[in-house]
CSV table of C-alpha atoms in Angstrom, one decimal:
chain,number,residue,atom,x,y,z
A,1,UNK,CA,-18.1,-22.9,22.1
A,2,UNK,CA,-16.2,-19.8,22.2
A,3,UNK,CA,-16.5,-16.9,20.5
A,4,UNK,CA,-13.6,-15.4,18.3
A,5,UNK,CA,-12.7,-12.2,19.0
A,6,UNK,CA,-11.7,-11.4,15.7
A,7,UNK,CA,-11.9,-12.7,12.0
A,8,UNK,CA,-8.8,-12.0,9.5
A,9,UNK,CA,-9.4,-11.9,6.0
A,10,UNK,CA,-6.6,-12.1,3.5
A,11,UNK,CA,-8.1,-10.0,0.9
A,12,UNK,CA,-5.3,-9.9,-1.5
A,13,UNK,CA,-5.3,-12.2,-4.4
A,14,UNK,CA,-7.0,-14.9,-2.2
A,15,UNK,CA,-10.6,-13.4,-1.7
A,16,UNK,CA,-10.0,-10.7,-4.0
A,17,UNK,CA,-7.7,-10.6,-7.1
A,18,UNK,CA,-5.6,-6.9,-6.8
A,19,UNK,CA,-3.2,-5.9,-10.0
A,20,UNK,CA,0.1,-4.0,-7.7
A,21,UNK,CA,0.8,-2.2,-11.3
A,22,UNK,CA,-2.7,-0.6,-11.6
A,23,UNK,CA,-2.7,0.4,-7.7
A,24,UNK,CA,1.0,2.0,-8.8
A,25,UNK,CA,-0.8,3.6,-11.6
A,26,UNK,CA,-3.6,4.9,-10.1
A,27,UNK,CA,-1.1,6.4,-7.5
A,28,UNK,CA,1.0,7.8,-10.0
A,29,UNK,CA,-1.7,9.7,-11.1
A,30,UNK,CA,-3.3,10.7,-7.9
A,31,UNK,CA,0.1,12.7,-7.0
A,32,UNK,CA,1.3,13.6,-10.5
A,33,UNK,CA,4.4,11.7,-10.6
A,34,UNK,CA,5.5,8.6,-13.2
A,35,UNK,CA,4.8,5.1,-12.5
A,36,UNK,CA,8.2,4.1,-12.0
A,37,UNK,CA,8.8,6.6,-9.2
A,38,UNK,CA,5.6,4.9,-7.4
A,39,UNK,CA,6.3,1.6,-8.0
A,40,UNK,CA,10.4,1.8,-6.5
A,41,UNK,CA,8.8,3.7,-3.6
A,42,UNK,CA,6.0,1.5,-2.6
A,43,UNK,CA,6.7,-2.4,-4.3
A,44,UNK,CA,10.5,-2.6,-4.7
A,45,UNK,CA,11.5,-0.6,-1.6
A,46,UNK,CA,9.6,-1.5,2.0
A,47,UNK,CA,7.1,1.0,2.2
A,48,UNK,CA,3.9,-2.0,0.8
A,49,UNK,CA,5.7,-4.4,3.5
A,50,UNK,CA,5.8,-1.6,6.6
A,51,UNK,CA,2.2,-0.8,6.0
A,52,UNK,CA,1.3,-4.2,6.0
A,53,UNK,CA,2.6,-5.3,8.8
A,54,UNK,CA,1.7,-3.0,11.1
A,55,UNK,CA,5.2,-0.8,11.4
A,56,UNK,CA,3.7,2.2,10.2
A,57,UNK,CA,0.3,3.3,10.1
A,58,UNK,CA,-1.9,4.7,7.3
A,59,UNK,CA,-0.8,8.6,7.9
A,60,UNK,CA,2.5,7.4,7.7
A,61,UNK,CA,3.0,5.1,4.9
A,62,UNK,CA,1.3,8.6,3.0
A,63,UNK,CA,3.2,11.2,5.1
A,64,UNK,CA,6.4,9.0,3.8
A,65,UNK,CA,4.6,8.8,0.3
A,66,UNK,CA,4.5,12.5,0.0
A,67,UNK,CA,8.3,13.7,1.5
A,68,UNK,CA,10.2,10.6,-0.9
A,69,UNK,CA,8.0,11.8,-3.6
A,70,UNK,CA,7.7,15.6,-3.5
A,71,UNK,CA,3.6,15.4,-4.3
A,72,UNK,CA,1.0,16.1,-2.3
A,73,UNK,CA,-2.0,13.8,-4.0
């Protein structure tokens, strides 16, 4: 039998439950901004869906984070 060489967990909301307003929240408060602006950013524009997939990495997705909000959490 063969090894895998990896194991991929789909953490969200299928091993663990994750609330995308309270991650906005908590994010909103981090950088000082409103809700709203975090949650058109990341959930209703494509920044959540570039990060996730792979297009950007973590330095980006908050490099981007930081220059379409003006904050610097």
């Amino acid at each position: 039998m063969r090894k895998p060489s990896f194991l991929y967990f789909d953490l969200g909301n299928v091993l663990l439950m994750f609330d995308h307003h309270r991650g906005a929240a908590q994010m909103a408060e981090v950088a000082g901004i409103p809700v709203e602006q975090v949650w058109e950013l990341v959930f209703q524009g494509d920044l959540q869906k570039r990060v996730e997939c792979g297009a950007i990495s973590s330095q980006e997705f908050f490099d981007e984070f930081c220059q379409q909000t003006n904050s610097q959490p």
